[in-house]
mmCIF file of C-alpha atoms in Angstrom:
data_model
loop_
_atom_site.group_PDB
_atom_site.id
_atom_site.type_symbol
_atom_site.label_atom_id
_atom_site.label_comp_id
_atom_site.label_asym_id
_atom_site.label_seq_id
_atom_site.Cartn_x
_atom_site.Cartn_y
_atom_site.Cartn_z
ATOM 1 C CA MET A 1 0.227 11.041 17.651
ATOM 2 C CA ASP A 2 1.568 10.776 13.526
ATOM 3 C CA GLU A 3 2.151 14.102 12.550
ATOM 4 C CA LEU A 4 0.455 13.434 10.310
ATOM 5 C CA LEU A 5 -2.794 12.764 11.841
ATOM 6 C CA ASP A 6 -5.133 15.706 10.065
ATOM 7 C CA HIS A 7 -8.563 14.135 11.842
ATOM 8 C CA ALA A 8 -9.431 12.731 14.821
ATOM 9 C CA PRO A 9 -12.528 10.473 15.823
ATOM 10 C CA PRO A 10 -15.451 11.575 17.483
ATOM 11 C CA ALA A 11 -14.834 11.742 21.543
ATOM 12 C CA GLY A 12 -15.368 7.705 22.942
ATOM 13 C CA ASP A 13 -13.606 5.694 20.477
ATOM 14 C CA SER A 14 -10.765 5.098 21.732
ATOM 15 C CA LEU A 15 -11.587 2.444 23.555
ATOM 16 C CA SER A 16 -13.073 0.456 21.801
ATOM 17 C CA ASP A 17 -10.177 0.992 19.291
ATOM 18 C CA PRO A 18 -7.246 2.355 20.870
ATOM 19 C CA ASP A 19 -5.392 3.565 17.676
ATOM 20 C CA TRP A 20 -8.782 4.707 15.576
ATOM 21 C CA SER A 21 -7.356 3.151 12.096
ATOM 22 C CA ARG A 22 -9.108 0.139 11.899
ATOM 23 C CA GLY A 23 -12.799 -0.959 12.374
ATOM 24 C CA ASP A 24 -15.824 -2.751 10.391
ATOM 25 C CA TRP A 25 -15.686 -0.416 7.643
ATOM 26 C CA GLU A 26 -12.546 -1.915 6.399
ATOM 27 C CA ALA A 27 -13.740 -5.734 6.271
ATOM 28 C CA THR A 28 -15.870 -3.774 2.648
ATOM 29 C CA CYS A 29 -11.531 -2.924 1.266
ATOM 30 C CA LEU A 30 -10.102 -5.300 -0.626
ATOM 31 C CA THR A 31 -6.636 -4.425 1.451
ATOM 32 C CA ARG A 32 -5.328 -4.626 4.873
ATOM 33 C CA LEU A 33 -2.157 -2.295 6.009
ATOM 34 C CA VAL A 34 0.759 -4.079 6.185
ATOM 35 C CA ARG A 35 3.340 -2.144 8.327
ATOM 36 C CA GLN A 36 6.990 -1.861 7.553
ATOM 37 C CA ARG A 37 9.824 -3.466 9.056
ATOM 38 C CA SER A 38 12.782 -1.171 8.035
ATOM 39 C CA SER A 39 13.378 2.446 5.941
ATOM 40 C CA HIS A 40 13.595 0.413 2.682
ATOM 41 C CA ASP A 41 11.181 -2.298 2.517
ATOM 42 C CA CYS A 42 8.010 -0.649 1.735
ATOM 43 C CA GLY A 43 8.265 -2.592 -1.475
ATOM 44 C CA VAL A 44 7.358 -5.767 0.388
ATOM 45 C CA ALA A 45 4.944 -4.083 2.702
ATOM 46 C CA CYS A 46 3.230 -3.465 -0.594
ATOM 47 C CA LEU A 47 3.343 -6.296 -2.102
ATOM 48 C CA ALA A 48 1.854 -8.220 1.014
ATOM 49 C CA MET A 49 -0.562 -6.164 0.870
ATOM 50 C CA ALA A 50 -1.613 -6.443 -3.138
ATOM 51 C CA ALA A 51 -1.547 -9.956 -2.954
ATOM 52 C CA GLY A 52 -3.597 -10.099 0.346
ATOM 53 C CA THR A 53 -0.755 -12.276 2.092
ATOM 54 C CA ALA A 54 1.525 -11.986 5.110
ATOM 55 C CA TYR A 55 4.671 -10.059 5.460
ATOM 56 C CA GLU A 56 6.529 -12.733 5.498
ATOM 57 C CA ASP A 57 5.040 -14.487 2.850
ATOM 58 C CA ALA A 58 6.208 -10.842 0.250
ATOM 59 C CA LEU A 59 9.150 -10.911 2.360
ATOM 60 C CA GLN A 60 10.205 -14.694 0.889
ATOM 61 C CA THR A 61 9.722 -13.093 -2.618
ATOM 62 C CA PHE A 62 11.948 -10.483 -2.323
ATOM 63 C CA ARG A 63 14.229 -13.111 -1.072
ATOM 64 C CA ALA A 64 13.407 -15.712 -3.525
ATOM 65 C CA LEU A 65 13.737 -13.030 -6.153
ATOM 66 C CA GLY A 66 17.075 -11.697 -4.217
ATOM 67 C CA LEU A 67 16.256 -8.326 -4.170
ATOM 68 C CA ASP A 68 17.562 -8.207 -1.013
ATOM 69 C CA GLY A 69 21.193 -8.522 -1.797
ATOM 70 C CA LYS A 70 20.813 -5.257 -2.599
ATOM 71 C CA PRO A 71 23.298 -2.156 -1.531
ATOM 72 C CA LYS A 72 20.138 -1.031 0.056
ATOM 73 C CA PRO A 73 18.298 -4.550 1.254
ATOM 74 C CA LEU A 74 14.911 -4.865 -0.043
ATOM 75 C CA SER A 75 14.742 -1.826 -1.683
ATOM 76 C CA SER A 76 12.809 -2.059 -4.897
ATOM 77 C CA ASN A 77 11.840 0.168 -8.562
ATOM 78 C CA PHE A 78 8.930 -0.951 -11.008
ATOM 79 C CA THR A 79 10.667 -3.711 -12.608
ATOM 80 C CA ASP A 80 11.415 -5.578 -9.084
ATOM 81 C CA LEU A 81 8.119 -5.175 -7.870
ATOM 82 C CA GLY A 82 6.169 -6.123 -10.976
ATOM 83 C CA ARG A 83 8.418 -9.294 -10.759
ATOM 84 C CA ALA A 84 7.283 -9.619 -6.583
ATOM 85 C CA LEU A 85 3.901 -9.584 -7.850
ATOM 86 C CA ARG A 86 3.661 -11.621 -10.993
ATOM 87 C CA ALA A 87 5.232 -14.130 -8.904
ATOM 88 C CA HIS A 88 1.661 -13.476 -6.677
ATOM 89 C CA GLY A 89 0.164 -14.917 -9.721
ATOM 90 C CA MET A 90 -1.148 -11.159 -10.420
ATOM 91 C CA SER A 91 -0.881 -8.937 -13.112
ATOM 92 C CA CYS A 92 0.195 -5.017 -13.343
ATOM 93 C CA ARG A 93 0.873 -2.225 -15.920
ATOM 94 C CA LEU A 94 3.339 0.576 -16.068
ATOM 95 C CA LYS A 95 1.451 3.299 -16.081
ATOM 96 C CA ARG A 96 1.167 7.953 -16.106
ATOM 97 C CA TRP A 97 0.426 8.830 -12.960
ATOM 98 C CA ALA A 98 -3.118 11.604 -14.075
ATOM 99 C CA GLY A 99 -4.623 12.551 -10.766
ATOM 100 C CA TRP A 100 -6.473 10.668 -7.833
ATOM 101 C CA GLU A 101 -9.845 11.752 -10.156
ATOM 102 C CA ALA A 102 -8.167 9.339 -12.949
ATOM 103 C CA PHE A 103 -7.306 6.948 -10.677
ATOM 104 C CA THR A 104 -9.171 3.140 -10.548
ATOM 105 C CA GLY A 105 -8.716 -0.383 -9.723
ATOM 106 C CA LEU A 106 -6.407 -1.421 -7.349
ATOM 107 C CA GLY A 107 -2.958 -0.157 -7.680
ATOM 108 C CA VAL A 108 1.002 0.491 -6.146
ATOM 109 C CA ILE A 109 1.718 4.719 -6.218
ATOM 110 C CA LYS A 110 5.156 6.134 -5.889
ATOM 111 C CA VAL A 111 5.229 8.856 -3.618
ATOM 112 C CA GLY A 112 7.926 11.454 -2.591
ATOM 113 C CA LYS A 113 9.633 10.532 0.342
ATOM 114 C CA ARG A 114 8.615 12.315 3.325
ATOM 115 C CA ASP A 115 12.604 14.210 3.107
ATOM 116 C CA GLY A 116 11.781 15.372 0.655
ATOM 117 C CA ARG A 117 15.018 13.974 -1.937
ATOM 118 C CA GLN A 118 14.157 13.848 -5.245
ATOM 119 C CA ARG A 119 15.610 10.187 -5.750
ATOM 120 C CA ASP A 120 13.913 8.728 -3.308
ATOM 121 C CA TRP A 121 10.509 7.177 -4.032
ATOM 122 C CA HIS A 122 8.614 5.257 -1.527
ATOM 123 C CA TRP A 123 5.498 2.967 -2.437
ATOM 124 C CA VAL A 124 1.717 3.225 -1.057
ATOM 125 C CA VAL A 125 -1.231 0.763 -2.471
ATOM 126 C CA ALA A 126 -4.353 2.542 -3.383
ATOM 127 C CA GLU A 127 -7.708 1.302 -4.026
ATOM 128 C CA ALA A 128 -10.574 2.998 -5.292
ATOM 129 C CA HIS A 129 -13.992 1.787 -2.711
ATOM 130 C CA PRO A 130 -17.717 2.393 -4.096
ATOM 131 C CA GLU A 131 -18.169 3.991 -0.730
ATOM 132 C CA PHE A 132 -15.520 5.483 0.410
ATOM 133 C CA GLY A 133 -13.577 6.490 -2.933
ATOM 134 C CA LEU A 134 -10.621 5.822 -2.661
ATOM 135 C CA VAL A 135 -8.413 3.751 0.410
ATOM 136 C CA VAL A 136 -5.029 5.148 0.692
ATOM 137 C CA ARG A 137 -2.102 2.600 3.052
ATOM 138 C CA ASP A 138 1.464 3.526 3.288
ATOM 139 C CA PRO A 139 3.312 0.803 5.074
ATOM 140 C CA GLY A 140 4.635 3.691 6.926
ATOM 141 C CA SER A 141 1.889 4.806 8.479
ATOM 142 C CA PRO A 142 -1.144 3.602 11.082
ATOM 143 C CA LEU A 143 -3.246 5.735 9.312
ATOM 144 C CA VAL A 144 -5.590 5.228 6.183
ATOM 145 C CA ALA A 145 -6.560 8.438 3.510
ATOM 146 C CA LEU A 146 -9.722 8.192 2.184
ATOM 147 C CA ARG A 147 -11.224 10.313 0.212
ATOM 148 C CA ASN A 148 -15.155 10.077 1.639
ATOM 149 C CA PRO A 149 -14.218 8.838 5.763
ATOM 150 C CA PRO A 150 -15.993 7.029 7.777
ATOM 151 C CA LEU A 151 -17.536 9.555 10.867
ATOM 152 C CA SER A 152 -16.050 7.282 14.192
ATOM 153 C CA VAL A 153 -12.123 6.803 11.366
ATOM 154 C CA CYS A 154 -9.345 9.031 12.197
ATOM 155 C CA TYR A 155 -7.658 9.567 8.529
ATOM 156 C CA ARG A 156 -4.538 11.155 6.484
ATOM 157 C CA ASP A 157 -6.620 13.452 3.569
ATOM 158 C CA ILE A 158 -6.208 12.270 1.027
ATOM 159 C CA ASP A 159 -4.881 15.477 -1.448
ATOM 160 C CA ARG A 160 -1.484 14.806 1.524
ATOM 161 C CA ILE A 161 -0.304 12.763 -0.405
ATOM 162 C CA ASP A 162 0.780 13.494 -3.697
ATOM 163 C CA PRO A 163 2.085 10.765 -5.792
ATOM 164 C CA TYR A 164 4.312 11.031 -9.072
ATOM 165 C CA GLY A 165 5.636 9.715 -12.189
ATOM 166 C CA SER A 166 3.995 6.656 -12.835
ATOM 167 C CA TRP A 167 2.578 3.371 -11.041
ATOM 168 C CA LEU A 168 1.421 -0.170 -11.526
ATOM 169 C CA SER A 169 -2.134 -0.935 -12.353
ATOM 170 C CA VAL A 170 -2.975 -4.567 -10.247
ATOM 171 C CA ALA A 171 -4.964 -6.980 -10.781
ATOM 172 C CA ARG A 172 -5.031 -10.164 -8.372
ATOM 173 C CA ALA A 173 -5.728 -13.836 -10.303
ATOM 174 C CA ALA A 174 -7.644 -16.338 -8.324
ATOM 175 C CA GLY A 175 -5.873 -18.806 -6.678
ATOM 176 C CA ALA A 176 -3.128 -16.593 -5.957
ATOM 177 C CA ALA A 177 -2.104 -16.189 -3.026
ATOM 178 C CA ALA A 178 -1.824 -20.266 -3.386
ATOM 179 C CA SER A 179 0.619 -20.637 -6.054
ATOM 180 C CA HIS A 180 2.593 -17.511 -5.813
ATOM 181 C CA LEU A 181 6.759 -18.925 -5.447
ATOM 182 C CA ALA A 182 5.376 -21.673 -8.113
ATOM 183 C CA SER A 183 6.253 -19.503 -10.788
ATOM 184 C CA ALA A 184 8.955 -17.168 -9.279
#
């Protein structure tokens, strides 16, 4: 199992949900998990999650913006990710991280990489949720992190996710998914 497995579901849930990570509870969430496909494309996956679009659409946006020609192809910084979000019709603002208690709305959050290198980071998507408090989706993990999880969900403890520095506060625009490349 995933090394970050914190809380297993009750016995028997594995038959109806083999990876214990999805269920009816997700219908109430704004985001859906999109997994990254290489070591540097967490920004692509987070764009797809934040915009509510497919990985392939987000990848097309990264390519249209020239972000696939970097030394680390598809890697992204705040400026790159902000451009990609705006290309999908979303507005975003850079904010200083002030802790999970201060988080509201939808955001793309910078967290430290698991290998501990300080100059490298990883993107995750977080959303405030009326029932679960916070929902955090890591494109590098099949497990969701939740503040107040439903009983039948295998999840990561949200306090094990360590954001630092700044983050992007994101707002979806009506009809943004259909016209995202028009402004790229």
